[in-house]
mmCIF file of C-alpha atoms in Angstrom:
data_model
loop_
_atom_site.group_PDB
_atom_site.id
_atom_site.type_symbol
_atom_site.label_atom_id
_atom_site.label_comp_id
_atom_site.label_asym_id
_atom_site.label_seq_id
_atom_site.Cartn_x
_atom_site.Cartn_y
_atom_site.Cartn_z
ATOM 1 C CA UNK C 1 116.152 -75.094 65.905
ATOM 2 C CA UNK C 2 112.761 -74.065 67.226
ATOM 3 C CA UNK C 3 110.895 -76.165 69.773
ATOM 4 C CA UNK C 4 107.170 -75.680 70.332
ATOM 5 C CA UNK C 5 105.947 -75.776 73.896
ATOM 6 C CA UNK C 6 102.605 -77.134 75.117
ATOM 7 C CA UNK C 7 99.449 -75.356 74.002
ATOM 8 C CA UNK C 8 96.756 -73.840 76.207
ATOM 9 C CA UNK C 9 94.559 -76.913 75.607
ATOM 10 C CA UNK C 10 97.371 -79.121 76.915
ATOM 11 C CA UNK C 11 97.492 -77.159 80.150
ATOM 12 C CA UNK C 12 93.702 -77.426 80.424
ATOM 13 C CA UNK C 13 94.188 -81.202 80.441
ATOM 14 C CA UNK C 14 97.019 -80.967 82.973
ATOM 15 C CA UNK C 15 94.821 -78.944 85.306
ATOM 16 C CA UNK C 16 91.922 -81.411 84.915
ATOM 17 C CA UNK C 17 94.149 -84.421 85.572
ATOM 18 C CA UNK C 18 95.765 -82.773 88.601
ATOM 19 C CA UNK C 19 92.332 -81.904 89.959
ATOM 20 C CA UNK C 20 91.163 -85.500 89.519
ATOM 21 C CA UNK C 21 94.276 -86.864 91.214
ATOM 22 C CA UNK C 22 93.798 -84.540 94.185
ATOM 23 C CA UNK C 23 90.146 -85.566 94.306
ATOM 24 C CA UNK C 24 91.140 -89.214 94.769
ATOM 25 C CA UNK C 25 92.812 -88.266 98.045
ATOM 26 C CA UNK C 26 89.416 -87.859 99.683
ATOM 27 C CA UNK C 27 89.409 -91.609 100.339
ATOM 28 C CA UNK C 28 91.732 -92.283 103.275
ATOM 29 C CA UNK C 29 93.049 -95.759 102.297
ATOM 30 C CA UNK C 30 93.631 -94.604 98.724
ATOM 31 C CA UNK C 31 95.327 -91.426 99.931
ATOM 32 C CA UNK C 32 97.743 -93.449 102.084
ATOM 33 C CA UNK C 33 98.636 -95.561 99.073
ATOM 34 C CA UNK C 34 98.963 -92.712 96.572
ATOM 35 C CA UNK C 35 100.982 -90.510 98.922
ATOM 36 C CA UNK C 36 103.125 -93.252 100.427
ATOM 37 C CA UNK C 37 106.303 -91.734 98.982
ATOM 38 C CA UNK C 38 105.823 -88.322 100.614
ATOM 39 C CA UNK C 39 107.058 -87.502 104.126
ATOM 40 C CA UNK C 40 104.181 -87.914 106.592
ATOM 41 C CA UNK C 41 103.856 -84.184 107.336
ATOM 42 C CA UNK C 42 103.599 -83.295 103.644
ATOM 43 C CA UNK C 43 101.148 -86.109 102.956
ATOM 44 C CA UNK C 44 98.987 -84.817 105.812
ATOM 45 C CA UNK C 45 99.179 -81.288 104.398
ATOM 46 C CA UNK C 46 98.172 -82.551 100.946
ATOM 47 C CA UNK C 47 95.128 -84.415 102.252
ATOM 48 C CA UNK C 48 94.107 -81.486 104.453
ATOM 49 C CA UNK C 49 94.083 -78.790 101.752
ATOM 50 C CA UNK C 50 90.895 -76.783 101.457
ATOM 51 C CA UNK C 51 88.940 -76.753 98.200
ATOM 52 C CA UNK C 52 90.427 -73.443 96.990
ATOM 53 C CA UNK C 53 93.931 -74.578 97.918
ATOM 54 C CA UNK C 54 93.433 -77.795 95.937
ATOM 55 C CA UNK C 55 92.308 -75.780 92.933
ATOM 56 C CA UNK C 56 95.393 -73.576 93.200
ATOM 57 C CA UNK C 57 97.617 -76.641 93.446
ATOM 58 C CA UNK C 58 95.888 -78.227 90.447
ATOM 59 C CA UNK C 59 97.017 -75.244 88.368
ATOM 60 C CA UNK C 60 100.641 -76.326 88.665
ATOM 61 C CA UNK C 61 101.924 -76.326 85.046
ATOM 62 C CA UNK C 62 102.988 -79.980 85.077
ATOM 63 C CA UNK C 63 101.440 -83.256 86.177
ATOM 64 C CA UNK C 64 101.558 -83.715 89.939
ATOM 65 C CA UNK C 65 101.129 -87.434 89.411
ATOM 66 C CA UNK C 66 103.930 -89.588 88.061
ATOM 67 C CA UNK C 67 103.933 -92.912 86.199
ATOM 68 C CA UNK C 68 107.371 -93.803 87.634
ATOM 69 C CA UNK C 69 108.867 -92.587 84.341
ATOM 70 C CA UNK C 70 112.398 -92.644 85.754
ATOM 71 C CA UNK C 71 112.157 -96.366 86.521
ATOM 72 C CA UNK C 72 113.340 -97.447 83.074
ATOM 73 C CA UNK C 73 113.809 -101.046 84.185
ATOM 74 C CA UNK C 74 110.206 -101.284 85.311
ATOM 75 C CA UNK C 75 108.875 -99.918 82.018
ATOM 76 C CA UNK C 76 111.153 -102.163 79.963
ATOM 77 C CA UNK C 77 109.938 -105.188 81.913
ATOM 78 C CA UNK C 78 106.298 -104.185 81.477
ATOM 79 C CA UNK C 79 106.652 -103.791 77.722
ATOM 80 C CA UNK C 80 108.535 -107.082 77.511
ATOM 81 C CA UNK C 81 105.580 -108.652 79.315
ATOM 82 C CA UNK C 82 103.346 -108.187 76.265
ATOM 83 C CA UNK C 83 102.812 -111.224 74.081
ATOM 84 C CA UNK C 84 103.301 -109.385 70.768
ATOM 85 C CA UNK C 85 99.583 -108.814 70.297
ATOM 86 C CA UNK C 86 99.203 -106.152 72.967
ATOM 87 C CA UNK C 87 98.046 -108.565 75.667
ATOM 88 C CA UNK C 88 99.672 -108.632 79.075
ATOM 89 C CA UNK C 89 101.376 -111.815 80.185
ATOM 90 C CA UNK C 90 100.898 -110.717 83.806
ATOM 91 C CA UNK C 91 97.412 -112.191 84.063
ATOM 92 C CA UNK C 92 97.820 -112.655 87.789
ATOM 93 C CA UNK C 93 98.361 -108.965 88.553
ATOM 94 C CA UNK C 94 96.098 -107.699 91.355
ATOM 95 C CA UNK C 95 93.091 -105.636 90.200
ATOM 96 C CA UNK C 96 93.473 -101.882 90.379
ATOM 97 C CA UNK C 97 91.191 -99.433 92.120
ATOM 98 C CA UNK C 98 88.722 -98.428 89.384
ATOM 99 C CA UNK C 99 89.071 -94.666 89.904
ATOM 100 C CA UNK C 100 92.850 -94.887 90.113
ATOM 101 C CA UNK C 101 93.028 -97.076 87.003
ATOM 102 C CA UNK C 102 90.767 -94.694 85.096
ATOM 103 C CA UNK C 103 92.993 -91.740 85.937
ATOM 104 C CA UNK C 104 96.133 -93.699 85.041
ATOM 105 C CA UNK C 105 94.759 -94.597 81.617
ATOM 106 C CA UNK C 106 93.444 -91.096 80.915
ATOM 107 C CA UNK C 107 96.694 -89.413 81.953
ATOM 108 C CA UNK C 108 98.873 -91.857 80.026
ATOM 109 C CA UNK C 109 96.667 -91.490 76.967
ATOM 110 C CA UNK C 110 97.085 -87.737 77.118
ATOM 111 C CA UNK C 111 100.868 -87.924 77.532
ATOM 112 C CA UNK C 112 101.111 -90.593 74.795
ATOM 113 C CA UNK C 113 99.286 -88.381 72.307
ATOM 114 C CA UNK C 114 101.380 -85.357 73.259
ATOM 115 C CA UNK C 115 104.608 -87.373 73.029
ATOM 116 C CA UNK C 116 103.683 -88.442 69.509
ATOM 117 C CA UNK C 117 103.015 -84.892 68.418
ATOM 118 C CA UNK C 118 105.779 -83.154 70.365
ATOM 119 C CA UNK C 119 108.027 -85.129 72.735
ATOM 120 C CA UNK C 120 109.659 -81.911 73.993
ATOM 121 C CA UNK C 121 106.263 -80.583 75.079
ATOM 122 C CA UNK C 122 105.566 -83.914 76.766
ATOM 123 C CA UNK C 123 108.801 -83.478 78.722
ATOM 124 C CA UNK C 124 107.599 -80.121 80.035
ATOM 125 C CA UNK C 125 104.301 -81.665 81.085
ATOM 126 C CA UNK C 126 105.701 -84.639 82.983
ATOM 127 C CA UNK C 127 109.402 -83.935 83.489
ATOM 128 C CA UNK C 128 110.311 -87.353 82.062
ATOM 129 C CA UNK C 129 113.335 -88.058 79.924
ATOM 130 C CA UNK C 130 113.107 -87.621 76.177
ATOM 131 C CA UNK C 131 113.883 -91.344 75.891
ATOM 132 C CA UNK C 132 110.807 -92.283 77.941
ATOM 133 C CA UNK C 133 108.578 -89.961 75.901
ATOM 134 C CA UNK C 134 109.864 -91.461 72.673
ATOM 135 C CA UNK C 135 109.555 -94.973 74.074
ATOM 136 C CA UNK C 136 105.827 -94.715 74.763
ATOM 137 C CA UNK C 137 105.209 -92.744 71.545
ATOM 138 C CA UNK C 138 106.588 -95.669 69.536
ATOM 139 C CA UNK C 139 103.973 -98.019 71.000
ATOM 140 C CA UNK C 140 100.306 -98.339 70.023
ATOM 141 C CA UNK C 141 98.079 -96.695 72.625
ATOM 142 C CA UNK C 142 96.465 -99.999 73.596
ATOM 143 C CA UNK C 143 99.894 -101.405 74.519
ATOM 144 C CA UNK C 144 100.610 -98.421 76.745
ATOM 145 C CA UNK C 145 97.222 -98.786 78.477
ATOM 146 C CA UNK C 146 97.576 -102.555 78.898
ATOM 147 C CA UNK C 147 101.108 -102.099 80.223
ATOM 148 C CA UNK C 148 99.839 -99.583 82.779
ATOM 149 C CA UNK C 149 97.421 -102.235 84.035
ATOM 150 C CA UNK C 150 100.295 -104.536 85.015
ATOM 151 C CA UNK C 151 100.739 -102.798 88.352
ATOM 152 C CA UNK C 152 100.103 -99.675 90.388
ATOM 153 C CA UNK C 153 101.981 -96.843 88.687
ATOM 154 C CA UNK C 154 100.670 -93.620 90.182
ATOM 155 C CA UNK C 155 102.909 -91.869 92.695
ATOM 156 C CA UNK C 156 103.485 -88.190 93.504
ATOM 157 C CA UNK C 157 105.930 -86.657 91.042
ATOM 158 C CA UNK C 158 109.395 -86.642 92.643
ATOM 159 C CA UNK C 159 107.929 -87.745 95.940
ATOM 160 C CA UNK C 160 111.368 -87.795 97.533
ATOM 161 C CA UNK C 161 112.010 -84.127 96.755
ATOM 162 C CA UNK C 162 110.903 -82.500 100.005
ATOM 163 C CA UNK C 163 111.898 -79.020 98.831
ATOM 164 C CA UNK C 164 109.710 -79.323 95.735
ATOM 165 C CA UNK C 165 106.660 -80.538 97.608
ATOM 166 C CA UNK C 166 106.958 -77.939 100.355
ATOM 167 C CA UNK C 167 106.988 -75.300 97.638
ATOM 168 C CA UNK C 168 103.940 -76.850 95.949
ATOM 169 C CA UNK C 169 101.897 -77.447 99.086
ATOM 170 C CA UNK C 170 102.579 -74.110 100.780
ATOM 171 C CA UNK C 171 103.777 -71.403 98.387
ATOM 172 C CA UNK C 172 101.816 -72.642 95.336
ATOM 173 C CA UNK C 173 98.613 -72.613 97.405
ATOM 174 C CA UNK C 174 99.236 -69.254 99.102
ATOM 175 C CA UNK C 175 96.706 -66.436 99.064
ATOM 176 C CA UNK C 176 99.150 -64.060 97.367
ATOM 177 C CA UNK C 177 98.990 -64.559 93.612
ATOM 178 C CA UNK C 178 102.550 -63.345 93.042
ATOM 179 C CA UNK C 179 103.836 -65.953 95.498
ATOM 180 C CA UNK C 180 101.834 -68.663 93.704
ATOM 181 C CA UNK C 181 103.140 -67.627 90.288
ATOM 182 C CA UNK C 182 106.756 -67.615 91.466
ATOM 183 C CA UNK C 183 106.326 -70.985 93.181
ATOM 184 C CA UNK C 184 104.896 -72.583 90.031
ATOM 185 C CA UNK C 185 107.729 -71.325 87.852
ATOM 186 C CA UNK C 186 110.338 -72.384 90.410
ATOM 187 C CA UNK C 187 108.748 -75.842 90.776
ATOM 188 C CA UNK C 188 108.681 -76.361 87.008
ATOM 189 C CA UNK C 189 112.332 -75.385 86.742
ATOM 190 C CA UNK C 190 113.223 -77.817 89.529
ATOM 191 C CA UNK C 191 111.358 -80.697 87.880
ATOM 192 C CA UNK C 192 113.094 -80.067 84.557
ATOM 193 C CA UNK C 193 116.626 -79.482 85.814
ATOM 194 C CA UNK C 194 117.113 -81.244 89.165
ATOM 195 C CA UNK C 195 118.000 -84.928 89.074
ATOM 196 C CA UNK C 196 116.007 -87.476 91.032
ATOM 197 C CA UNK C 197 119.192 -88.596 92.768
ATOM 198 C CA UNK C 198 122.503 -86.888 93.580
ATOM 199 C CA UNK C 199 124.780 -86.961 90.583
ATOM 200 C CA UNK C 200 121.978 -87.420 88.053
ATOM 201 C CA UNK C 201 122.758 -86.059 84.610
ATOM 202 C CA UNK C 202 121.548 -82.690 83.444
ATOM 203 C CA UNK C 203 118.309 -82.519 81.497
ATOM 204 C CA UNK C 204 118.180 -81.828 77.795
ATOM 205 C CA UNK C 205 119.168 -78.269 76.914
ATOM 206 C CA UNK C 206 116.483 -78.257 74.259
ATOM 207 C CA UNK C 207 113.744 -78.441 76.876
ATOM 208 C CA UNK C 208 115.373 -75.746 79.017
ATOM 209 C CA UNK C 209 115.478 -73.290 76.116
ATOM 210 C CA UNK C 210 111.746 -73.566 75.466
ATOM 211 C CA UNK C 211 109.747 -70.408 75.881
ATOM 212 C CA UNK C 212 107.234 -70.825 78.675
ATOM 213 C CA UNK C 213 103.780 -70.192 77.169
ATOM 214 C CA UNK C 214 102.537 -72.545 79.830
ATOM 215 C CA UNK C 215 102.941 -69.864 82.425
ATOM 216 C CA UNK C 216 99.537 -68.749 81.200
ATOM 217 C CA UNK C 217 98.201 -71.519 83.389
ATOM 218 C CA UNK C 218 99.036 -69.320 86.362
ATOM 219 C CA UNK C 219 96.730 -66.633 85.038
ATOM 220 C CA UNK C 220 93.945 -67.781 87.323
ATOM 221 C CA UNK C 221 92.355 -64.537 88.399
ATOM 222 C CA UNK C 222 91.383 -64.683 92.060
ATOM 223 C CA UNK C 223 92.454 -68.296 92.329
#
């Protein structure tokens, strides 16, 4: 059975969303909140990246930001908190930072659309389980957006994976293009195959067998 990977336009959106997320880190209080899951040294490195280094990091072929997709209990509770007409029952939830909320909604809208068209491609983009991709694809977009407003969702993807983030923040931003390309491919493989916790189950073989047209995203010339 053939599985289609993400298209070039999908990776254009990934790069734009990554760039926007990195841009939010220019505000110190917001950066502390968004990077709270990273070890202090890596969070400091992320905030201190130069403009060109941020652009190189943004070209990672998956979303650097996560919606806590592996927290299935949280998502189930958020969807259960809708009143059946797409309205949140959590009226008392604290207001979100406008820029952060805008990015959350835009990124979720992109992943929702991709999950509806091709859940396997959505898995490559965000490293989430096929179940999560199918779960949000089954919902109307407005429900997904309203659900995302129930609380702060954005965190670094696999924030607890120090090896992954060292690779992203150092090798994927290196001056040598070959080093950057290898780091991006290695990071993508780690996101798709390494469990969040010791003993986590292996990812779907279908996603692993996909050809990697997305590696075109690394074709960034002098960047």
